[in-house]
mmCIF file of C-alpha atoms in Angstrom:
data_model
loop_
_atom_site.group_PDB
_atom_site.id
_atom_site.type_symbol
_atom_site.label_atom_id
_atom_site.label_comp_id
_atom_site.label_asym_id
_atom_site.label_seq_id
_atom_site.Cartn_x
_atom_site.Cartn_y
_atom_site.Cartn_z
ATOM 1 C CA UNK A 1 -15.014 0.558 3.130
ATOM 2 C CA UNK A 2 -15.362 3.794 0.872
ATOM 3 C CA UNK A 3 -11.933 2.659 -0.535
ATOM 4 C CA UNK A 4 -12.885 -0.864 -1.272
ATOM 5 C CA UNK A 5 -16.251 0.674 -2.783
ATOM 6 C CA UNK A 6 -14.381 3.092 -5.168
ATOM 7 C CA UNK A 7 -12.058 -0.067 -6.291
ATOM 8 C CA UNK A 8 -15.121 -2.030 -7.400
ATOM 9 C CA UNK A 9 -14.962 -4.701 -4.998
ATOM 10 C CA UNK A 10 -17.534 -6.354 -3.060
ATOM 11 C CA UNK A 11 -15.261 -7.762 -0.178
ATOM 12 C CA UNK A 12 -13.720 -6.512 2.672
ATOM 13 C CA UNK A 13 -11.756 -8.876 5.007
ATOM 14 C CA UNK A 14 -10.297 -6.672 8.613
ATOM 15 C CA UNK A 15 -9.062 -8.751 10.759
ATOM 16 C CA UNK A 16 -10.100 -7.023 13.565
ATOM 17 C CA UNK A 17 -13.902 -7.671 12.969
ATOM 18 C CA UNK A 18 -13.448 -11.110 10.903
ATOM 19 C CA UNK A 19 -11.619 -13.019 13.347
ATOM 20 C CA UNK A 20 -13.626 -12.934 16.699
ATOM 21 C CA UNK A 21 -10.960 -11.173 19.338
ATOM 22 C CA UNK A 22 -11.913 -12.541 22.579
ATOM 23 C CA UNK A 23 -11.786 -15.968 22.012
ATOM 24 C CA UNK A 24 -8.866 -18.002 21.815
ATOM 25 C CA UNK A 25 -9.846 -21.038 20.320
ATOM 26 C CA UNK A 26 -11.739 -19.448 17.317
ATOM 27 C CA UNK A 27 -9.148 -16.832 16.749
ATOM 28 C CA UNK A 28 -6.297 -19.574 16.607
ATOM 29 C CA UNK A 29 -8.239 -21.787 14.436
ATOM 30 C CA UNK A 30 -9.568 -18.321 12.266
ATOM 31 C CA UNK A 31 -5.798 -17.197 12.598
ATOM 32 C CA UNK A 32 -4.653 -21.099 10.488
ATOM 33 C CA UNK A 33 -6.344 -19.772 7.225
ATOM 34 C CA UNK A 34 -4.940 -16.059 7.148
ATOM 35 C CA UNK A 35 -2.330 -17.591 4.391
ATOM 36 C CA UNK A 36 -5.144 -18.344 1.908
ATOM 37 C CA UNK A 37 -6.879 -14.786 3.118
ATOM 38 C CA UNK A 38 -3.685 -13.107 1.777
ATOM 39 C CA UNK A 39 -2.698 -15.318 -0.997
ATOM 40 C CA UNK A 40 -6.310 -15.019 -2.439
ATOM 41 C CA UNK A 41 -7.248 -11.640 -1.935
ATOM 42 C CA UNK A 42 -7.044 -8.908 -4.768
ATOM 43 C CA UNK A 43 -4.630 -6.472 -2.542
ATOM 44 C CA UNK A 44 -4.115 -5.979 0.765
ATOM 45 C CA UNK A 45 -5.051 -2.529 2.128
ATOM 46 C CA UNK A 46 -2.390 -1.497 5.153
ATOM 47 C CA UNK A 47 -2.614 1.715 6.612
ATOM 48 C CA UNK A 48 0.866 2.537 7.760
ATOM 49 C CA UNK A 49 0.525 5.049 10.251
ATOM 50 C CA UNK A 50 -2.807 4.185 11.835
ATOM 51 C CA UNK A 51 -2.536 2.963 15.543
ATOM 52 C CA UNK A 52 -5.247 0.829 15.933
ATOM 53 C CA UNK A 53 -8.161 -0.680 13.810
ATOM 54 C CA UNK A 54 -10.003 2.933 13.877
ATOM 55 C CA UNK A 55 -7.094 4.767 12.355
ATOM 56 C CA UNK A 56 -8.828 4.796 8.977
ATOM 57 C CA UNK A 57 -6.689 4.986 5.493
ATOM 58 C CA UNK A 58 -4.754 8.368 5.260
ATOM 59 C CA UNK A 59 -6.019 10.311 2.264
ATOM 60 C CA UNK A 60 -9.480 9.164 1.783
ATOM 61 C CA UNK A 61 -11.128 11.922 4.339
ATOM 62 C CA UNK A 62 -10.219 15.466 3.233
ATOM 63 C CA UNK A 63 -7.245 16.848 5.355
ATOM 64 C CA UNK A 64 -6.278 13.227 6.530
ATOM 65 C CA UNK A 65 -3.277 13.360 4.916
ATOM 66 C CA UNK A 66 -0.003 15.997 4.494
ATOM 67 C CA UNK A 67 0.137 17.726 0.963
ATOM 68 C CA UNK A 68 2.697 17.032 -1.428
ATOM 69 C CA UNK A 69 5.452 20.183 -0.983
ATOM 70 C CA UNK A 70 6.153 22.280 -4.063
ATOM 71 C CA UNK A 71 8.392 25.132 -5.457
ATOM 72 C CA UNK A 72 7.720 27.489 -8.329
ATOM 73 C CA UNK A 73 11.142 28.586 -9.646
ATOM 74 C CA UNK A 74 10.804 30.587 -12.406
ATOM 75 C CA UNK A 75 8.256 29.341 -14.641
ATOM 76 C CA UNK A 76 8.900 25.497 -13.498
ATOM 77 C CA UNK A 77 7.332 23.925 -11.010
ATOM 78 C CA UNK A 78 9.360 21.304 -8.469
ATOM 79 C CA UNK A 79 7.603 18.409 -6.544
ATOM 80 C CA UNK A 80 8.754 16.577 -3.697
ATOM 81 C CA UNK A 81 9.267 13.108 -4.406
ATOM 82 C CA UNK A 82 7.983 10.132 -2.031
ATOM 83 C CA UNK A 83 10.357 8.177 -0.064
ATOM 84 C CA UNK A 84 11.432 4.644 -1.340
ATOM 85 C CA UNK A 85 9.015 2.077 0.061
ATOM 86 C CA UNK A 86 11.572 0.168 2.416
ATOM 87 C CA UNK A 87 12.268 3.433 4.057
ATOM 88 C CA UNK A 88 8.847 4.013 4.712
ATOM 89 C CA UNK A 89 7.775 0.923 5.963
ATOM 90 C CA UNK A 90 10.847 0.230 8.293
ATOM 91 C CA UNK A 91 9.908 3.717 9.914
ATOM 92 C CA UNK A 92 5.812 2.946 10.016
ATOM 93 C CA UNK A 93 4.221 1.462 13.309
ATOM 94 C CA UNK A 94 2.872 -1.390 10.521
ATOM 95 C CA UNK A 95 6.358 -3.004 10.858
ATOM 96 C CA UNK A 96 5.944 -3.222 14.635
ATOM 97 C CA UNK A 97 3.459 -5.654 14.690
ATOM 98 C CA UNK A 98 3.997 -9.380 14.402
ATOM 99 C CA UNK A 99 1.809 -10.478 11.500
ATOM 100 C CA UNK A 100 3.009 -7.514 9.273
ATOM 101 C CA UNK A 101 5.687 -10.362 8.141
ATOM 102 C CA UNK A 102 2.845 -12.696 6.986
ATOM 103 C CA UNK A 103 0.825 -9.995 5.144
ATOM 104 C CA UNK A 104 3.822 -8.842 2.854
ATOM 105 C CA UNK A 105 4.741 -12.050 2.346
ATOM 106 C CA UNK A 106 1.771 -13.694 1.413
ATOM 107 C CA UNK A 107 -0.321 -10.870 -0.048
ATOM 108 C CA UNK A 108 -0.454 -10.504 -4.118
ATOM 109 C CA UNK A 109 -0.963 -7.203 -4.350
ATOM 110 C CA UNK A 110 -0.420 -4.627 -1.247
ATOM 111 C CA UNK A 111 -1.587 -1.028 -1.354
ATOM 112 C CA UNK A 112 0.228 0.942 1.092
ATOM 113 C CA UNK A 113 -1.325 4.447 2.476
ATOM 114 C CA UNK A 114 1.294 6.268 4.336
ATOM 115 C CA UNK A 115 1.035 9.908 5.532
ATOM 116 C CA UNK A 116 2.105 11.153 2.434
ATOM 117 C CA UNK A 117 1.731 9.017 -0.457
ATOM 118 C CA UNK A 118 -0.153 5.575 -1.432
ATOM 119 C CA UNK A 119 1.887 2.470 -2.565
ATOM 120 C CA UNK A 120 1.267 -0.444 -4.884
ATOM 121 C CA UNK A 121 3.655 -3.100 -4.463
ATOM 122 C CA UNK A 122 3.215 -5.936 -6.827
ATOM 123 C CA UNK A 123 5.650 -8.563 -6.032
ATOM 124 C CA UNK A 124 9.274 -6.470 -5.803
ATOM 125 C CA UNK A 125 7.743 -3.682 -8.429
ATOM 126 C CA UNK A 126 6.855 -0.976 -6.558
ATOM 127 C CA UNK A 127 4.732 2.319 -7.676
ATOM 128 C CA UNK A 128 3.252 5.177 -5.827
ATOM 129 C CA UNK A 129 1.040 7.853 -6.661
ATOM 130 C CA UNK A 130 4.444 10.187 -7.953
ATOM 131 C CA UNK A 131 5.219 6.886 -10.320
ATOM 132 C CA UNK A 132 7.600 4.166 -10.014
ATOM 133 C CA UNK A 133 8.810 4.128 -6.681
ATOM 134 C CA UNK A 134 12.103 2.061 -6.969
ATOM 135 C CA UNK A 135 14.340 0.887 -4.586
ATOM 136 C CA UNK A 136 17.819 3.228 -3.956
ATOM 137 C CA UNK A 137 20.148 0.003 -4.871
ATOM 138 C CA UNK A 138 18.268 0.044 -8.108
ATOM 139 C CA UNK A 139 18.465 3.600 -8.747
ATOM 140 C CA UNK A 140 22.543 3.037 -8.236
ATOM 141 C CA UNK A 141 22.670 0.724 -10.423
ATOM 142 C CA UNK A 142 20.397 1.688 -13.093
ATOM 143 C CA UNK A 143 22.000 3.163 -16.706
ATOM 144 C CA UNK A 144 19.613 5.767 -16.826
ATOM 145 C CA UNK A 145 17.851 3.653 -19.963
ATOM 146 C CA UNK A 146 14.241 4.560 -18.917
ATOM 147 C CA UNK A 147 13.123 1.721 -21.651
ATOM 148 C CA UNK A 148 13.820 -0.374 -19.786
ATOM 149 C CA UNK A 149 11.874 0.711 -16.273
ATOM 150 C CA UNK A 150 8.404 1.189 -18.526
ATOM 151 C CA UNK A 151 9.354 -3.124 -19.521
ATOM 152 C CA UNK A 152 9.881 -3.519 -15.540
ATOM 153 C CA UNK A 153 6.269 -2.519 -15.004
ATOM 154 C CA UNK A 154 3.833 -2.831 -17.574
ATOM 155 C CA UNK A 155 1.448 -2.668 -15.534
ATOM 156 C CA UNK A 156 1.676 0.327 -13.245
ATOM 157 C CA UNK A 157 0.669 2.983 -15.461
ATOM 158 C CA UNK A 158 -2.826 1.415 -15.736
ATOM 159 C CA UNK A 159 -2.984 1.405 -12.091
ATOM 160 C CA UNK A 160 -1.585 4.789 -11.526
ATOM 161 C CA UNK A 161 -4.673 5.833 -13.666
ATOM 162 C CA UNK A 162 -7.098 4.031 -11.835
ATOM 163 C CA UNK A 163 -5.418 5.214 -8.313
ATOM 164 C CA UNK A 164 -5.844 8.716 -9.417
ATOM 165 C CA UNK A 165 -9.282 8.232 -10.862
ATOM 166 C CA UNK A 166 -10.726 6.995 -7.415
ATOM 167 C CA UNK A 167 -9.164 10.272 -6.182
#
């Protein structure tokens, strides 16, 4: 909810608590709308490695989350770089459950919090809090013409800004 606060939004939809659990009839007939639920919200919030509904967002409490690894060599500083998306979401216990499928695929805007990093995917653009966050078939194909990634998404570095000013 602190997240949801921080993003200036009113609304928060979790499943868990909006769709009554224990029974069947209201949950399947609750369960018949989650399209427009998806479709019509302004992201989707998925915490990657939480087990259950009390997992909580990685990141948002101090020392929920790993630190990004670093190496001073010389005067320079190196950062790790996150993972590509796919990888991290075929290797989350998100992509375990069965409506994971609908959420992704329905869902304008989802903001990923993995162990390590946050995610916006936007459609098949993908940024994280490191940047753009592209796919490794892209990366192999790519001409090294960094023009043309800032025209591939002109919108992430406005909400890079705003990810790291909730931070």
């Amino acid at each position: 909810m602190a997240f949801v606060q921080k993003l200036g939004e009113r609304y928060l939809w979790v499943d868990a608590f909006c769709i009554i659990q224990d029974n069947a009839e209201s949950k399947h007939e609750d369960i018949r709308y989650m399209d427009q639920i998806y479709s019509q919200a302004y992201a989707t919030i998925v915490a990657l490695t939480g087990v259950d509904a009390n997992s909580g967002l990685s990141g948002i409490r101090p020392g929920s989350r790993r630190h990004q690894e670093y190496e001073r060599v010389g005067k320079s500083t190196i950062f790790t770089t996150p993972p590509i998306l796919p990888h991290v979401l075929d290797t989350s216990p998100w992509m375990t459950r069965g409506w994971t499928f609908q959420e992704k695929l329905l869902s304008r805007q989802c903001l990923y919090f993995s162990d390590e990093y946050v995610y916006l995917q936007c459609g098949t653009i993908v940024s994280s809090e490191a940047g753009v966050n592209l796919p490794a078939e892209w990366e192999e194909n790519s001409t090294g013409n960094f023009n043309s990634l800032v025209d591939l998404i002109p919108n992430a570095p406005s909400w890079n800004l705003r990810l790291i000013q909730i931070w």
